[in-house]
């Protein structure tokens, strides 16, 4: 390769440098993203399969960098975790979502929102106290909050996670395992935790209508989950055929572009009217 393309190696190094430089910039600027008002939350409806009514919204973080533009959370959340900045983002997010729930409540809509937590959040012993304080300050019921944690976040320190999640569960917030099926944990391990819900990862759902092996995995996850008393959500529902299959398999809730994409709070209004009582 080097003989035919003398600069190939050089280009490779430059590509790496560029990526590294971008990461350093993002890590540096993430520290001020909160105070500079560059973050906001997008909301994606989750519907009850049987009725099509909204049962909950998932809150997803968004960042517009002043010069680099939109940065996807898959990129900046990981950087925030590694640079020790994630707790600051999570705290901003929880406060922001609670304030949003309060505002919707004032407008006459009692809504439930699911938020995403990372490994440092679930191993932080102050989290339950902080959430209890939020519920009180914004006059919210615990069942208006649901927490989504990935298997890998929980497995990083399962004892600490078990303690925190137990406290949160005592408060009355509901707990979901996100991206289920992509980690290496077993349902037996997860049963040590006060879990209420499994979210089947979108990689198994996106092509559900054409991939037989995905269908097999999804079917058995729903059966196993139900036999353990868990509610099942499918994320990444992108077409009617997949939605119909999930309905037939008894999947409790659906989420995906076929229903609605994540949207800024000022576009949520029409969906608020379809929230189930
Ligand atoms: P996630 O929690 O698994 O969220 C689902 C992701 O799939 C979201 O990407 C959502 O926009 C996208 N999605 C929803 N429906 C569909 C669909 O039908 N098709 C496809 N292809 N994608 C769909 P997003 O918003 O870019 O977030 C990516 C990840 O970033 C999230 O994955 C979550 O792990 C993380 N994240 C987002 N917000 C937060 C946050 O506030 N805190 C933490 N710790 N992580 C967050
Ligand atoms: Ca999630
Ligand atoms: Ca997920
Ligand atoms: Ca994910």
mmCIF file of C-alpha atoms and ligand atoms in Angstrom:
data_model
loop_
_atom_site.group_PDB
_atom_site.id
_atom_site.type_symbol
_atom_site.label_atom_id
_atom_site.label_comp_id
_atom_site.label_asym_id
_atom_site.label_seq_id
_atom_site.Cartn_x
_atom_site.Cartn_y
_atom_site.Cartn_z
ATOM 1 C CA UNK A 1 0.000 0.000 0.000
ATOM 2 C CA UNK A 2 2.719 2.441 1.007
ATOM 3 C CA UNK A 3 4.549 1.901 -2.289
ATOM 4 C CA UNK A 4 1.517 2.829 -4.399
ATOM 5 C CA UNK A 5 0.285 5.556 -2.096
ATOM 6 C CA UNK A 6 3.318 7.208 -0.513
ATOM 7 C CA UNK A 7 1.163 9.566 1.491
ATOM 8 C CA UNK A 8 -1.358 7.025 2.752
ATOM 9 C CA UNK A 9 0.357 6.636 6.101
ATOM 10 C CA UNK A 10 0.734 10.384 6.508
ATOM 11 C CA UNK A 11 -2.966 10.876 5.749
ATOM 12 C CA UNK A 12 -3.899 8.235 8.287
ATOM 13 C CA UNK A 13 -1.910 10.020 10.990
ATOM 14 C CA UNK A 14 -3.501 13.347 10.076
ATOM 15 C CA UNK A 15 -6.970 11.789 10.291
ATOM 16 C CA UNK A 16 -6.127 10.539 13.757
ATOM 17 C CA UNK A 17 -4.796 13.916 14.830
ATOM 18 C CA UNK A 18 -7.916 15.622 13.597
ATOM 19 C CA UNK A 19 -10.131 13.263 15.538
ATOM 20 C CA UNK A 20 -8.025 13.713 18.638
ATOM 21 C CA UNK A 21 -8.124 17.488 18.299
ATOM 22 C CA UNK A 22 -11.922 17.416 17.928
ATOM 23 C CA UNK A 23 -12.204 15.289 21.077
ATOM 24 C CA UNK A 24 -10.011 17.669 23.074
ATOM 25 C CA UNK A 25 -12.065 20.632 21.842
ATOM 26 C CA UNK A 26 -15.331 18.924 22.759
ATOM 27 C CA UNK A 27 -14.089 17.917 26.222
ATOM 28 C CA UNK A 28 -12.885 21.466 26.865
ATOM 29 C CA UNK A 29 -16.066 23.159 25.634
ATOM 30 C CA UNK A 30 -18.421 20.684 27.282
ATOM 31 C CA UNK A 31 -17.489 22.232 30.635
ATOM 32 C CA UNK A 32 -19.129 25.500 29.603
ATOM 33 C CA UNK A 33 -21.997 24.017 27.582
ATOM 34 C CA UNK A 34 -24.376 24.270 30.539
ATOM 35 C CA UNK A 35 -23.575 27.867 31.494
ATOM 36 C CA UNK A 36 -23.553 28.929 27.809
ATOM 37 C CA UNK A 37 -27.052 27.505 27.300
ATOM 38 C CA UNK A 38 -25.935 25.207 24.509
ATOM 39 C CA UNK A 39 -27.792 22.132 25.779
ATOM 40 C CA UNK A 40 -31.434 21.251 25.449
ATOM 41 C CA UNK A 41 -33.600 18.145 25.723
ATOM 42 C CA UNK A 42 -35.490 16.407 22.919
ATOM 43 C CA UNK A 43 -38.520 14.276 23.774
ATOM 44 C CA UNK A 44 -39.543 11.076 22.010
ATOM 45 C CA UNK A 45 -42.956 9.484 22.698
ATOM 46 C CA UNK A 46 -43.251 5.879 23.756
ATOM 47 C CA UNK A 47 -46.693 4.374 23.059
ATOM 48 C CA UNK A 48 -48.728 1.486 24.452
ATOM 49 C CA UNK A 49 -48.785 -1.107 21.668
ATOM 50 C CA UNK A 50 -52.451 -2.031 22.122
ATOM 51 C CA UNK A 51 -53.877 1.493 22.099
ATOM 52 C CA UNK A 52 -51.282 3.661 20.355
ATOM 53 C CA UNK A 53 -51.624 6.169 23.201
ATOM 54 C CA UNK A 54 -48.545 7.871 24.662
ATOM 55 C CA UNK A 55 -47.496 6.305 27.962
ATOM 56 C CA UNK A 56 -44.248 8.215 28.403
ATOM 57 C CA UNK A 57 -41.642 10.448 26.755
ATOM 58 C CA UNK A 58 -37.926 9.673 26.691
ATOM 59 C CA UNK A 59 -35.725 12.729 27.258
ATOM 60 C CA UNK A 60 -32.618 12.806 25.032
ATOM 61 C CA UNK A 61 -29.846 15.364 25.405
ATOM 62 C CA UNK A 62 -28.863 17.683 22.552
ATOM 63 C CA UNK A 63 -25.802 19.917 22.193
ATOM 64 C CA UNK A 64 -25.180 22.621 19.631
ATOM 65 C CA UNK A 65 -21.514 23.560 19.744
ATOM 66 C CA UNK A 66 -20.931 27.248 18.836
ATOM 67 C CA UNK A 67 -18.573 26.458 15.946
ATOM 68 C CA UNK A 68 -18.837 22.698 15.336
ATOM 69 C CA UNK A 69 -22.635 22.650 15.261
ATOM 70 C CA UNK A 70 -24.742 19.696 16.332
ATOM 71 C CA UNK A 71 -22.730 17.061 18.213
ATOM 72 C CA UNK A 72 -24.505 13.692 18.653
ATOM 73 C CA UNK A 73 -24.925 12.421 22.238
ATOM 74 C CA UNK A 74 -23.293 9.121 21.274
ATOM 75 C CA UNK A 75 -20.142 11.236 20.819
ATOM 76 C CA UNK A 76 -20.266 13.752 23.698
ATOM 77 C CA UNK A 77 -21.788 11.571 26.434
ATOM 78 C CA UNK A 78 -18.894 9.120 26.156
ATOM 79 C CA UNK A 79 -16.392 11.997 26.292
ATOM 80 C CA UNK A 80 -18.148 13.466 29.325
ATOM 81 C CA UNK A 81 -17.975 10.075 31.046
ATOM 82 C CA UNK A 82 -14.250 9.709 30.374
ATOM 83 C CA UNK A 83 -13.378 13.305 31.313
ATOM 84 C CA UNK A 84 -15.302 13.151 34.581
ATOM 85 C CA UNK A 85 -17.865 15.712 33.483
ATOM 86 C CA UNK A 86 -20.931 13.489 33.221
ATOM 87 C CA UNK A 87 -22.347 14.193 36.703
ATOM 88 C CA UNK A 88 -22.569 17.902 35.871
ATOM 89 C CA UNK A 89 -24.492 17.108 32.673
ATOM 90 C CA UNK A 90 -26.757 14.625 34.443
ATOM 91 C CA UNK A 91 -27.541 17.110 37.180
ATOM 92 C CA UNK A 92 -28.432 19.787 34.651
ATOM 93 C CA UNK A 93 -30.551 17.239 32.757
ATOM 94 C CA UNK A 94 -32.510 16.036 35.811
ATOM 95 C CA UNK A 95 -33.232 19.610 36.907
ATOM 96 C CA UNK A 96 -34.261 20.603 33.380
ATOM 97 C CA UNK A 97 -36.594 17.608 32.926
ATOM 98 C CA UNK A 98 -38.192 18.145 36.345
ATOM 99 C CA UNK A 99 -38.846 21.797 35.446
ATOM 100 C CA UNK A 100 -40.386 20.660 32.137
ATOM 101 C CA UNK A 101 -42.649 18.145 33.899
ATOM 102 C CA UNK A 102 -43.721 20.907 36.273
ATOM 103 C CA UNK A 103 -44.541 23.203 33.363
ATOM 104 C CA UNK A 104 -46.580 20.538 31.556
ATOM 105 C CA UNK A 105 -48.371 19.874 34.831
ATOM 106 C CA UNK A 106 -49.231 23.581 35.102
ATOM 107 C CA UNK A 107 -50.691 23.363 31.594
ATOM 108 C CA UNK A 108 -52.874 20.462 32.684
ATOM 109 C CA UNK A 109 -50.810 17.528 31.392
ATOM 110 C CA UNK A 110 -49.614 14.895 33.805
ATOM 111 C CA UNK A 111 -46.739 13.269 31.975
ATOM 112 C CA UNK A 112 -44.132 10.639 32.735
ATOM 113 C CA UNK A 113 -40.575 11.009 31.415
ATOM 114 C CA UNK A 114 -37.738 8.491 31.124
ATOM 115 C CA UNK A 115 -34.187 9.790 31.472
ATOM 116 C CA UNK A 116 -30.889 8.117 30.613
ATOM 117 C CA UNK A 117 -28.251 7.611 33.293
ATOM 118 C CA UNK A 118 -24.631 6.603 32.897
ATOM 119 C CA UNK A 119 -22.390 4.396 35.003
ATOM 120 C CA UNK A 120 -21.119 7.242 37.236
ATOM 121 C CA UNK A 121 -24.701 8.283 37.976
ATOM 122 C CA UNK A 122 -25.875 4.841 39.088
ATOM 123 C CA UNK A 123 -22.872 4.308 41.322
ATOM 124 C CA UNK A 124 -23.279 7.726 42.995
ATOM 125 C CA UNK A 125 -24.796 7.292 46.444
ATOM 126 C CA UNK A 126 -26.196 10.851 46.350
ATOM 127 C CA UNK A 127 -28.466 10.238 43.367
ATOM 128 C CA UNK A 128 -31.573 9.048 45.252
ATOM 129 C CA UNK A 129 -31.381 12.000 47.666
ATOM 130 C CA UNK A 130 -31.017 14.380 44.736
ATOM 131 C CA UNK A 131 -33.999 12.933 42.921
ATOM 132 C CA UNK A 132 -36.153 12.985 46.047
ATOM 133 C CA UNK A 133 -35.274 16.667 46.430
ATOM 134 C CA UNK A 134 -36.260 17.371 42.806
ATOM 135 C CA UNK A 135 -39.606 15.607 43.208
ATOM 136 C CA UNK A 136 -40.349 17.718 46.233
ATOM 137 C CA UNK A 137 -39.251 21.055 44.778
ATOM 138 C CA UNK A 138 -41.230 20.553 41.547
ATOM 139 C CA UNK A 139 -44.219 18.843 43.223
ATOM 140 C CA UNK A 140 -43.897 15.706 41.117
ATOM 141 C CA UNK A 141 -44.954 12.138 41.860
ATOM 142 C CA UNK A 142 -42.198 9.522 41.753
ATOM 143 C CA UNK A 143 -43.989 7.571 39.010
ATOM 144 C CA UNK A 144 -43.515 10.550 36.672
ATOM 145 C CA UNK A 145 -39.811 9.648 36.530
ATOM 146 C CA UNK A 146 -38.347 6.561 34.961
ATOM 147 C CA UNK A 147 -34.628 5.814 34.755
ATOM 148 C CA UNK A 148 -32.954 4.038 31.849
ATOM 149 C CA UNK A 149 -29.613 2.365 32.543
ATOM 150 C CA UNK A 150 -27.630 0.113 30.236
ATOM 151 C CA UNK A 151 -26.459 -3.338 31.233
ATOM 152 C CA UNK A 152 -22.844 -2.246 30.874
ATOM 153 C CA UNK A 153 -23.336 0.829 33.103
ATOM 154 C CA UNK A 154 -24.829 -1.373 35.797
ATOM 155 C CA UNK A 155 -22.189 -4.083 35.480
ATOM 156 C CA UNK A 156 -19.278 -1.646 35.962
ATOM 157 C CA UNK A 157 -20.000 -1.787 39.680
ATOM 158 C CA UNK A 158 -23.004 -4.006 40.256
ATOM 159 C CA UNK A 159 -22.940 -3.707 44.055
ATOM 160 C CA UNK A 160 -22.988 0.101 44.017
ATOM 161 C CA UNK A 161 -25.596 0.071 41.225
ATOM 162 C CA UNK A 162 -27.770 -2.381 43.164
ATOM 163 C CA UNK A 163 -27.682 -0.079 46.220
ATOM 164 C CA UNK A 164 -28.492 3.103 44.284
ATOM 165 C CA UNK A 165 -31.225 1.475 42.208
ATOM 166 C CA UNK A 166 -32.763 -0.052 45.325
ATOM 167 C CA UNK A 167 -32.985 3.411 46.928
ATOM 168 C CA UNK A 168 -34.452 4.884 43.766
ATOM 169 C CA UNK A 169 -36.950 2.073 43.502
ATOM 170 C CA UNK A 170 -37.971 2.660 47.135
ATOM 171 C CA UNK A 171 -38.713 6.243 46.136
ATOM 172 C CA UNK A 172 -41.159 4.880 43.576
ATOM 173 C CA UNK A 173 -39.352 5.681 40.323
ATOM 174 C CA UNK A 174 -39.425 2.982 37.687
ATOM 175 C CA UNK A 175 -36.221 1.423 36.329
ATOM 176 C CA UNK A 176 -35.554 0.174 32.803
ATOM 177 C CA UNK A 177 -32.618 -1.750 31.374
ATOM 178 C CA UNK A 178 -31.694 0.056 28.139
ATOM 179 C CA UNK A 179 -30.078 -1.493 25.046
ATOM 180 C CA UNK A 180 -31.066 -4.911 26.352
ATOM 181 C CA UNK A 181 -29.367 -7.749 24.494
ATOM 182 C CA UNK A 182 -26.157 -5.909 23.592
ATOM 183 C CA UNK A 183 -24.306 -6.588 26.858
ATOM 184 C CA UNK A 184 -23.089 -9.804 28.357
ATOM 185 C CA UNK A 185 -25.218 -9.858 31.462
ATOM 186 C CA UNK A 186 -27.869 -12.482 32.001
ATOM 187 C CA UNK A 187 -31.407 -11.884 33.144
ATOM 188 C CA UNK A 188 -30.387 -13.847 36.257
ATOM 189 C CA UNK A 189 -27.829 -11.131 37.102
ATOM 190 C CA UNK A 190 -30.256 -8.351 36.274
ATOM 191 C CA UNK A 191 -32.838 -9.904 38.575
ATOM 192 C CA UNK A 192 -30.599 -8.828 41.488
ATOM 193 C CA UNK A 193 -31.715 -5.321 40.584
ATOM 194 C CA UNK A 194 -35.148 -3.753 41.099
ATOM 195 C CA UNK A 195 -35.875 -3.644 37.355
ATOM 196 C CA UNK A 196 -39.382 -2.963 36.010
ATOM 197 C CA UNK A 197 -38.781 -2.796 32.304
ATOM 198 C CA UNK A 198 -36.560 -4.116 29.493
ATOM 199 C CA UNK A 199 -35.876 -2.055 26.390
ATOM 200 C CA UNK A 200 -34.923 -4.346 23.539
ATOM 201 C CA UNK A 201 -32.020 -2.710 21.715
ATOM 202 C CA UNK A 202 -32.852 -1.169 18.363
ATOM 203 C CA UNK A 203 -30.268 -3.336 16.583
ATOM 204 C CA UNK A 204 -32.701 -6.267 16.981
ATOM 205 C CA UNK A 205 -35.744 -4.214 16.026
ATOM 206 C CA UNK A 206 -34.678 -2.114 13.017
ATOM 207 C CA UNK A 207 -34.921 -5.036 10.531
ATOM 208 C CA UNK A 208 -37.324 -7.192 12.501
ATOM 209 C CA UNK A 209 -39.631 -7.495 9.487
ATOM 210 C CA UNK A 210 -36.976 -9.123 7.288
ATOM 211 C CA UNK A 211 -34.490 -10.840 9.640
ATOM 212 C CA UNK A 212 -35.643 -14.191 11.021
ATOM 213 C CA UNK A 213 -32.919 -14.384 13.671
ATOM 214 C CA UNK A 214 -33.867 -10.946 15.031
ATOM 215 C CA UNK A 215 -37.450 -12.135 15.266
ATOM 216 C CA UNK A 216 -36.344 -15.201 17.245
ATOM 217 C CA UNK A 217 -34.311 -13.081 19.680
ATOM 218 C CA UNK A 218 -37.106 -10.558 20.164
ATOM 219 C CA UNK A 219 -39.745 -13.250 20.646
ATOM 220 C CA UNK A 220 -37.742 -15.090 23.309
ATOM 221 C CA UNK A 221 -36.793 -11.822 25.089
ATOM 222 C CA UNK A 222 -40.460 -10.883 25.350
ATOM 223 C CA UNK A 223 -41.397 -14.348 26.651
ATOM 224 C CA UNK A 224 -38.573 -14.445 29.210
ATOM 225 C CA UNK A 225 -39.127 -10.860 30.312
ATOM 226 C CA UNK A 226 -42.856 -11.403 30.774
ATOM 227 C CA UNK A 227 -42.309 -14.581 32.764
ATOM 228 C CA UNK A 228 -40.125 -12.510 35.117
ATOM 229 C CA UNK A 229 -42.855 -9.886 35.437
ATOM 230 C CA UNK A 230 -41.095 -7.209 33.366
ATOM 231 C CA UNK A 231 -42.666 -4.799 30.900
ATOM 232 C CA UNK A 232 -41.108 -4.902 27.451
ATOM 233 C CA UNK A 233 -40.363 -1.938 25.199
ATOM 234 C CA UNK A 234 -39.043 -2.123 21.647
ATOM 235 C CA UNK A 235 -36.992 0.864 20.483
ATOM 236 C CA UNK A 236 -36.132 1.574 16.837
ATOM 237 C CA UNK A 237 -39.561 0.740 15.396
ATOM 238 C CA UNK A 238 -39.206 2.228 11.929
ATOM 239 C CA UNK A 239 -42.072 0.686 9.951
ATOM 240 C CA UNK A 240 -45.624 -0.638 10.172
ATOM 241 C CA UNK A 241 -44.589 -4.240 9.528
ATOM 242 C CA UNK A 242 -42.296 -4.288 12.583
ATOM 243 C CA UNK A 243 -44.969 -2.634 14.718
ATOM 244 C CA UNK A 244 -47.513 -5.282 13.669
ATOM 245 C CA UNK A 245 -45.051 -8.098 14.448
ATOM 246 C CA UNK A 246 -44.277 -6.628 17.881
ATOM 247 C CA UNK A 247 -47.971 -6.341 18.588
ATOM 248 C CA UNK A 248 -48.458 -10.027 17.713
ATOM 249 C CA UNK A 249 -45.501 -11.004 19.934
ATOM 250 C CA UNK A 250 -47.102 -9.178 22.880
ATOM 251 C CA UNK A 251 -44.544 -6.368 23.212
ATOM 252 C CA UNK A 252 -46.031 -3.865 25.690
ATOM 253 C CA UNK A 253 -44.651 -0.547 24.389
ATOM 254 C CA UNK A 254 -43.227 0.787 21.126
ATOM 255 C CA UNK A 255 -40.827 3.626 20.374
ATOM 256 C CA UNK A 256 -39.270 4.662 17.084
ATOM 257 C CA UNK A 257 -39.286 6.894 14.031
ATOM 258 C CA UNK A 258 -42.432 5.167 12.731
ATOM 259 C CA UNK A 259 -44.288 6.663 15.686
ATOM 260 C CA UNK A 260 -42.311 9.880 16.176
ATOM 261 C CA UNK A 261 -38.753 11.185 16.175
ATOM 262 C CA UNK A 262 -37.309 12.971 19.202
ATOM 263 C CA UNK A 263 -38.519 16.611 19.130
ATOM 264 C CA UNK A 264 -37.916 19.855 21.012
ATOM 265 C CA UNK A 265 -40.349 20.512 23.861
ATOM 266 C CA UNK A 266 -42.269 23.196 21.948
ATOM 267 C CA UNK A 267 -43.297 20.575 19.353
ATOM 268 C CA UNK A 268 -44.560 18.068 21.904
ATOM 269 C CA UNK A 269 -47.994 19.743 22.312
ATOM 270 C CA UNK A 270 -49.973 17.506 19.891
ATOM 271 C CA UNK A 271 -48.580 14.410 21.634
ATOM 272 C CA UNK A 272 -49.577 15.668 25.070
ATOM 273 C CA UNK A 273 -53.204 15.315 24.038
ATOM 274 C CA UNK A 274 -52.730 11.620 23.353
ATOM 275 C CA UNK A 275 -51.176 10.830 26.749
ATOM 276 C CA UNK A 276 -53.157 8.032 28.354
ATOM 277 C CA UNK A 277 -55.014 8.887 31.556
HETATM 278 P P1 LIG B 1 -30.545 5.417 23.741
HETATM 279 O O1 LIG B 1 -30.880 5.775 25.141
HETATM 280 O O2 LIG B 1 -30.509 3.988 23.379
HETATM 281 O O3 LIG B 1 -31.576 6.236 22.841
HETATM 282 C C1 LIG B 1 -32.115 5.770 21.628
HETATM 283 C C2 LIG B 1 -31.452 6.428 20.450
HETATM 284 O O4 LIG B 1 -32.054 5.913 19.265
HETATM 285 C C3 LIG B 1 -31.648 7.938 20.389
HETATM 286 O O5 LIG B 1 -30.496 8.474 19.772
HETATM 287 C C4 LIG B 1 -32.859 8.074 19.472
HETATM 288 O O6 LIG B 1 -32.916 9.326 18.830
HETATM 289 C C5 LIG B 1 -32.595 6.965 18.490
HETATM 290 N N1 LIG B 1 -33.823 6.452 17.870
HETATM 291 C C6 LIG B 1 -35.084 6.517 18.335
HETATM 292 N N2 LIG B 1 -35.944 5.910 17.486
HETATM 293 C C7 LIG B 1 -35.211 5.448 16.452
HETATM 294 C C8 LIG B 1 -35.539 4.739 15.243
HETATM 295 O O7 LIG B 1 -36.679 4.395 14.960
HETATM 296 N N3 LIG B 1 -34.490 4.440 14.426
HETATM 297 C C9 LIG B 1 -33.198 4.779 14.708
HETATM 298 N N4 LIG B 1 -32.258 4.445 13.823
HETATM 299 N N5 LIG B 1 -32.864 5.451 15.834
HETATM 300 C C10 LIG B 1 -33.862 5.782 16.703
HETATM 301 P P2 LIG B 1 -29.787 9.793 20.342
HETATM 302 O O8 LIG B 1 -30.811 10.781 20.785
HETATM 303 O O9 LIG B 1 -28.782 10.215 19.322
HETATM 304 O O10 LIG B 1 -29.049 9.272 21.645
HETATM 305 C C11 LIG B 1 -28.014 8.344 21.550
HETATM 306 C C12 LIG B 1 -27.598 7.833 22.911
HETATM 307 O O11 LIG B 1 -27.021 8.872 23.691
HETATM 308 C C13 LIG B 1 -28.770 7.317 23.747
HETATM 309 O O12 LIG B 1 -29.107 6.012 23.336
HETATM 310 C C14 LIG B 1 -28.182 7.385 25.141
HETATM 311 O O13 LIG B 1 -27.394 6.255 25.385
HETATM 312 C C15 LIG B 1 -27.285 8.600 25.052
HETATM 313 N N6 LIG B 1 -27.984 9.753 25.667
HETATM 314 C C16 LIG B 1 -28.860 10.635 25.125
HETATM 315 N N7 LIG B 1 -29.269 11.551 26.032
HETATM 316 C C17 LIG B 1 -28.632 11.238 27.200
HETATM 317 C C18 LIG B 1 -28.642 11.804 28.514
HETATM 318 O O14 LIG B 1 -29.345 12.781 28.828
HETATM 319 N N8 LIG B 1 -27.830 11.199 29.441
HETATM 320 C C19 LIG B 1 -27.067 10.097 29.153
HETATM 321 N N9 LIG B 1 -26.302 9.555 30.115
HETATM 322 N N10 LIG B 1 -27.057 9.531 27.923
HETATM 323 C C20 LIG B 1 -27.826 10.100 26.966
HETATM 324 CA CA1 LIG B 2 -32.560 5.220 26.450
HETATM 325 CA CA1 LIG B 3 -31.544 2.156 23.844
HETATM 326 CA CA1 LIG B 4 -27.911 3.273 23.069
#
